[in-house]
XYZ file of C-alpha atoms in Angstrom:
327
model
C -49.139 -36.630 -196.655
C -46.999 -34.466 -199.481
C -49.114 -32.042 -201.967
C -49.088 -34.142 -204.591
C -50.864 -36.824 -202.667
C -53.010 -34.641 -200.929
C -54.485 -33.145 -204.661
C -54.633 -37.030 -206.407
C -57.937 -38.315 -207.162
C -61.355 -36.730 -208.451
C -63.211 -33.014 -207.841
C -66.127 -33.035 -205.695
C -67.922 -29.962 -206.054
C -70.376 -29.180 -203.234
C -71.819 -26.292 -201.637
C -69.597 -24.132 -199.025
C -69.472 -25.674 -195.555
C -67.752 -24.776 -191.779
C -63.881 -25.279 -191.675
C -64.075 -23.936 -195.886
C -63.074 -20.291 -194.816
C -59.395 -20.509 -194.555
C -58.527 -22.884 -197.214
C -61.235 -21.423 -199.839
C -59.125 -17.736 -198.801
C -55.873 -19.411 -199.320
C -56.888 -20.974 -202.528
C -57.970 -17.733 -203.561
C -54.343 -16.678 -203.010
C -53.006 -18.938 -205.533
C -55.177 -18.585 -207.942
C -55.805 -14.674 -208.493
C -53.048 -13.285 -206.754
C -53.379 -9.755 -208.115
C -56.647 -9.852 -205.872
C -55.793 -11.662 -203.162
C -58.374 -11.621 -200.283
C -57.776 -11.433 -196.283
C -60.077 -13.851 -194.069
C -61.390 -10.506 -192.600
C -62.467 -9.309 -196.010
C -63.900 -12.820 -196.877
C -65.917 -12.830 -193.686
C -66.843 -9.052 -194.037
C -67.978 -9.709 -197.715
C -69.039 -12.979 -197.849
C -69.755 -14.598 -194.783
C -71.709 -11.654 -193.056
C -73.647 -10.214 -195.935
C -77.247 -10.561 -195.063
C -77.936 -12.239 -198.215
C -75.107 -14.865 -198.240
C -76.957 -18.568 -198.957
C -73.915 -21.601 -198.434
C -75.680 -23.366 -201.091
C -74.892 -20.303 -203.808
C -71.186 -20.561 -202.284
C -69.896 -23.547 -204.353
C -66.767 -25.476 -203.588
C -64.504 -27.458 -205.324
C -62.019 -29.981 -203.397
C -59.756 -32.973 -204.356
C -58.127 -34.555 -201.942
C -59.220 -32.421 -199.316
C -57.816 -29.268 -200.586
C -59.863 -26.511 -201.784
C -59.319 -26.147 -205.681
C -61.800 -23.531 -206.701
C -64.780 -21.651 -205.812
C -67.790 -19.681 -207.563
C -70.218 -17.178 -206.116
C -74.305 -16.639 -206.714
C -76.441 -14.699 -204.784
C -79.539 -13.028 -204.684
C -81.030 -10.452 -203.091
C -83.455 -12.021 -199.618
C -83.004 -8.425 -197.510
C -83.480 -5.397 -199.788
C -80.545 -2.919 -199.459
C -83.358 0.004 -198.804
C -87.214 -0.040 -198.796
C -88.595 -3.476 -200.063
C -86.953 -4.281 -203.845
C -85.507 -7.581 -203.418
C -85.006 -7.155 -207.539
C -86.355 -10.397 -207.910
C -84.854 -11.108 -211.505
C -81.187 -10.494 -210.347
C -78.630 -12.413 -209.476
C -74.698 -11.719 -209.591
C -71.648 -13.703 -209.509
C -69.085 -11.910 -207.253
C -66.416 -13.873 -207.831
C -64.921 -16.824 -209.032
C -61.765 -19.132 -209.106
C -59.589 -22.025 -209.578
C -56.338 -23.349 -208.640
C -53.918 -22.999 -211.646
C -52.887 -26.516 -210.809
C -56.433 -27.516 -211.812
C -57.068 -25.230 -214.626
C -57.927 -26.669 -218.612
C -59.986 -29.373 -217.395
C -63.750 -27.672 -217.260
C -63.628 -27.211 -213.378
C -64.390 -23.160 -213.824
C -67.027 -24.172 -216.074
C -68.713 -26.833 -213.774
C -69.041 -23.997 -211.368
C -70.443 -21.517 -212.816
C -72.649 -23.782 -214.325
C -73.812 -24.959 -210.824
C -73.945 -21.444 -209.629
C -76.160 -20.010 -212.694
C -78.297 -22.969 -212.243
C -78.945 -22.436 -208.613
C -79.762 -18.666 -209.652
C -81.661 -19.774 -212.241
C -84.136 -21.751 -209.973
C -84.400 -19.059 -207.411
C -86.366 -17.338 -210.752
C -83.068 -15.221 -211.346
C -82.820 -14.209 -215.564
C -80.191 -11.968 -215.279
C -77.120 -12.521 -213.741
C -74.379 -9.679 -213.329
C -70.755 -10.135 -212.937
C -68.905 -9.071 -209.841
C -71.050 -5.653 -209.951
C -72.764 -6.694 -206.459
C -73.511 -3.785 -204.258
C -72.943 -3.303 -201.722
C -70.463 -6.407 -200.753
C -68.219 -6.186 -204.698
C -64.567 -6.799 -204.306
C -64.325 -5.260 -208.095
C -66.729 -3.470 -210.572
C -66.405 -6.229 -213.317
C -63.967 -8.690 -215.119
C -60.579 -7.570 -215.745
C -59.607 -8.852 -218.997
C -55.960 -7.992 -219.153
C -55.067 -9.878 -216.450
C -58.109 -13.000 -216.401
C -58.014 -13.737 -220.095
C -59.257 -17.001 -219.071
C -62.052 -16.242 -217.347
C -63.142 -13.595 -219.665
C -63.145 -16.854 -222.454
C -65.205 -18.695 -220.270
C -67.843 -15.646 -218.961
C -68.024 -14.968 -222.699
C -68.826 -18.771 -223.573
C -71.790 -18.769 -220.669
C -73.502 -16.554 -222.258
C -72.101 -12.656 -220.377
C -71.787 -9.972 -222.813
C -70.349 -6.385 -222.193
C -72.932 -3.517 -221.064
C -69.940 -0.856 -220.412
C -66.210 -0.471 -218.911
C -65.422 0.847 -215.300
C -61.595 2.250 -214.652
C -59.607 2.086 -211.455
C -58.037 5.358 -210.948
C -55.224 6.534 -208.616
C -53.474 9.961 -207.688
C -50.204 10.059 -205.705
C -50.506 12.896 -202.752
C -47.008 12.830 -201.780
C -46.405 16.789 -202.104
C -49.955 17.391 -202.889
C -51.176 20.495 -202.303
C -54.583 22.537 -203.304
C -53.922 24.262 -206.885
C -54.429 27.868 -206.630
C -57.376 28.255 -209.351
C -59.518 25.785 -207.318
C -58.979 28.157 -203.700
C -59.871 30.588 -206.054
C -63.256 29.214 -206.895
C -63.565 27.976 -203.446
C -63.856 31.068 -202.038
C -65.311 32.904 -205.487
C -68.630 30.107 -203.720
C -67.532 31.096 -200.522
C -68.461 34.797 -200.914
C -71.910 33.878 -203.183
C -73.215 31.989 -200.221
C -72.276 28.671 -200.274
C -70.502 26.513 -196.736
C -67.885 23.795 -197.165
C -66.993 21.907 -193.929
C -67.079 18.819 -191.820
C -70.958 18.010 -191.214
C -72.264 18.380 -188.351
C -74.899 15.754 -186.809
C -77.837 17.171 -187.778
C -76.272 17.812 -191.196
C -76.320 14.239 -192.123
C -80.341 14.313 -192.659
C -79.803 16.038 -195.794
C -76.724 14.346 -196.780
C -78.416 10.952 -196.541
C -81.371 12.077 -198.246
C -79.410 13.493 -201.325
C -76.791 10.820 -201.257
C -80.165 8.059 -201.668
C -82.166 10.288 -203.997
C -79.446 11.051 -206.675
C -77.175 8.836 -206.212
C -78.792 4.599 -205.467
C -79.213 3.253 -201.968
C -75.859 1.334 -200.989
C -74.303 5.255 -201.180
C -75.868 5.919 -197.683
C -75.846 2.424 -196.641
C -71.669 3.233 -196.720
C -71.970 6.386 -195.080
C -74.181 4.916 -192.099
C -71.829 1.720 -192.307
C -68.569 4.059 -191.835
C -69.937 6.971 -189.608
C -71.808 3.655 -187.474
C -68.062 1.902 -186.831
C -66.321 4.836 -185.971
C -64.978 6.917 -188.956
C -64.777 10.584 -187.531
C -66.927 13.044 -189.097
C -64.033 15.179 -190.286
C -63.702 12.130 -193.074
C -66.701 13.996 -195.007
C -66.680 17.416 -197.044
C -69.884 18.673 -197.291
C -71.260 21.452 -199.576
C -74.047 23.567 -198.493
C -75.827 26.407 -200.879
C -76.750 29.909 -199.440
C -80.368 28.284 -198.554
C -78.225 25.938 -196.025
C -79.381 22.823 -198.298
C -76.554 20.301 -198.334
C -75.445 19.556 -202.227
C -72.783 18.255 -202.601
C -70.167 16.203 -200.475
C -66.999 13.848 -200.924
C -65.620 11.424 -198.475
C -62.470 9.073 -197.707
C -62.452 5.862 -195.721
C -65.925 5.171 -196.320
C -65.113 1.613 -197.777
C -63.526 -1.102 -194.667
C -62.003 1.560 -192.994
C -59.500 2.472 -196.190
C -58.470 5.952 -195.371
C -56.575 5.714 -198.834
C -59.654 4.887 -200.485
C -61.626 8.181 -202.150
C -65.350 8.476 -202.490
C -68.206 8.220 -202.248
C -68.400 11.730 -203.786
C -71.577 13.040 -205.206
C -73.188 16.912 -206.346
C -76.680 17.506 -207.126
C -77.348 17.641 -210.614
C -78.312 21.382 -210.567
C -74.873 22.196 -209.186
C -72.857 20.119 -211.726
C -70.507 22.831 -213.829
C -70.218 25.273 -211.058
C -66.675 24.299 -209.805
C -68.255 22.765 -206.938
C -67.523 19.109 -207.420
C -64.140 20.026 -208.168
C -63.641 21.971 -204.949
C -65.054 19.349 -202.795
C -62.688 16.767 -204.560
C -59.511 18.444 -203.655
C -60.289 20.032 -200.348
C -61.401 15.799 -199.727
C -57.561 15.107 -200.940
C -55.908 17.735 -198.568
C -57.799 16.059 -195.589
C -56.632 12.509 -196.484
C -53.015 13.977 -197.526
C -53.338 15.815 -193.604
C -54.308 11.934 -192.548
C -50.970 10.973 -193.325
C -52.573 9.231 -197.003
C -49.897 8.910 -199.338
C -51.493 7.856 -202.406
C -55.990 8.143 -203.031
C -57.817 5.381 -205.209
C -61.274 4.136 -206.197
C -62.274 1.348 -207.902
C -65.474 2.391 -210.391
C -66.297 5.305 -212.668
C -66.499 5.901 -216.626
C -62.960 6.937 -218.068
C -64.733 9.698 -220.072
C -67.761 10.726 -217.759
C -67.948 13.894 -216.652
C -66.401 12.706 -213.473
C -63.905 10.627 -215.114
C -62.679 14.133 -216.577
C -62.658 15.494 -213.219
C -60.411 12.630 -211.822
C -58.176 13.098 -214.474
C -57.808 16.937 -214.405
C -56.972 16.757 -211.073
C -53.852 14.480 -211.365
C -55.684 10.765 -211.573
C -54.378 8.452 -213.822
C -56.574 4.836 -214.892
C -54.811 1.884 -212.983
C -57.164 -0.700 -214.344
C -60.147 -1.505 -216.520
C -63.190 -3.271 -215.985
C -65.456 -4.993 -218.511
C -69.317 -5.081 -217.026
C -71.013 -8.250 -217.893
C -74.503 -9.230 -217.943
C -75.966 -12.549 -218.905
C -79.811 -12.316 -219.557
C -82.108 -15.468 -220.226
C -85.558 -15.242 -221.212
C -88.128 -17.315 -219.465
């Protein structure tokens, strides 16, 4: 049977089913190929997140051949404690085949998917922004103008922009003003180093507190499959009280990927952040990293600043989208 046979006759949409995987990955290919996905990723992501439901996974075929696919989900296993955020729902992603595109498929899908949220008592419904298991912060609208027509026409508005940012490290080396601060802490009292195993109590505790749950659900998920300590900077003040800490390779085992990177709020303006940044960057440049990336912060936070004074330049921005419905 050629393609064109195989892709004649109607679109059955239905949910996601065994033997879907491959094809749904492949179609995925096609169809957003600046974010292609592996099967590995799909499965990591998708297929083994606690909270995946097959009937929120909807799937479009013709002829046999996977055309398109949309995401729900909601949260059934808290990510810590007991908030299941019972008005929440997200749409990680979403696709369809270009072949099959300007004919209301990538509305029929969403549709079904924000209906499906809907009666699990979901009335708001974020896009892509899924922690922990997001491929990307939000809707790229430079390169899915399409997709940003139809969010826009179900009802998502904008609550914010994320940026990509990356930093080459070929030739990178510490700047001399930031050894100078590092040891200007140095000699008031404060430690920077590798944790060490009991050092982690305090690290988990501040990464939760200040910074949201799924921030030591990634250290525990990279330290638990085998990331060496030596992957973490942490900051400790003269009390011994860990602060502050930045990390590599937290994220599937990425070593090129930066963060997640955090200082207490108390320490913020001290130099501190910006010393653990860097002496983070010499470590993955020592790993043999040519290039460090992250996917999420504001272009003009505080941090944002910091990326960009120390040689990071925006790759990509995100739109955040929301869609809210009263009950």
């Amino acid at each position: 049977m050629d393609h064109a046979t195989a892709r004649a006759g109607p679109v059955r949409v239905r949910d996601f089913a065994p033997g879907d995987g491959a094809p749904l990955v492949a179609a995925w290919a096609r169809s957003a190929p600046y974010d292609a996905v592996t099967r590995e990723r799909f499965r990591r992501q998708v297929l083994l997140d606690p909270n995946f439901d097959p009937a929120g996974l909807r799937v479009a075929v013709r002829g046999g051949e996977v055309v398109g696919a949309a995401y729900g989900v909601r949260r059934t296993v808290p990510v810590a404690g007991s908030d299941l955020e019972p008005e929440q729902g997200w749409v990680p992603f979403f696709f369809v085949d270009p072949a099959d595109r300007r004919g209301g498929l990538g509305r029929r899908l969403l549709t079904g998917v924000l209906d499906w949220l809907a009666g699990h008592g979901r009335t708001r419904v974020d896009f892509a922004s899924y922690t922990p298991h997001y491929f990307l912060p939000g809707l790229d609208r430079d390169t899915y103008p399409d997709a940003a027509r139809l969010l826009a026409d179900l009802g998502f508005r904008p609550r914010g922009e994320a940026v990509a940012m990356d930093r080459c490290l070929v030739g990178y080396r510490i700047p001399d003003a930031v050894r100078e601060r590092a040891a200007a802490l140095t000699a008031a009292g404060h430690r920077f180093g590798t944790p060490r195993d009991d050092d982690l109590v305090g690290l988990l505790r501040l990464a939760g507190d200040a910074f949201g749950p799924d921030w030591p659900q990634a250290i525990r998920r990279a330290l638990d499959g085998g990331a060496p300590m030596d992957r973490i900077v942490t900051a400790h003040d003269p009390s011994g009280r860990v602060v502050g800490w930045a990390m590599h390779g937290a994220y599937e085992g990425l070593i090129e990927r930066f963060g997640p990177f955090g200082v207490r709020a108390d320490q913020r303006g001290t130099g501190l952040g910006k010393v653990l940044l860097h002496l983070a960057l010499e470590r993955m440049r020592a790993a043999g990293a040519h290039g460090a990336w992250f996917l999420w912060t504001g272009e003009h936070s505080p941090a944002g600043q910091l990326y960009r004074s120390a040689g990071f330049s925006t790759t990509r921005t995100f739109r955040i989208l929301r869609r809210e419905v009263r009950p």
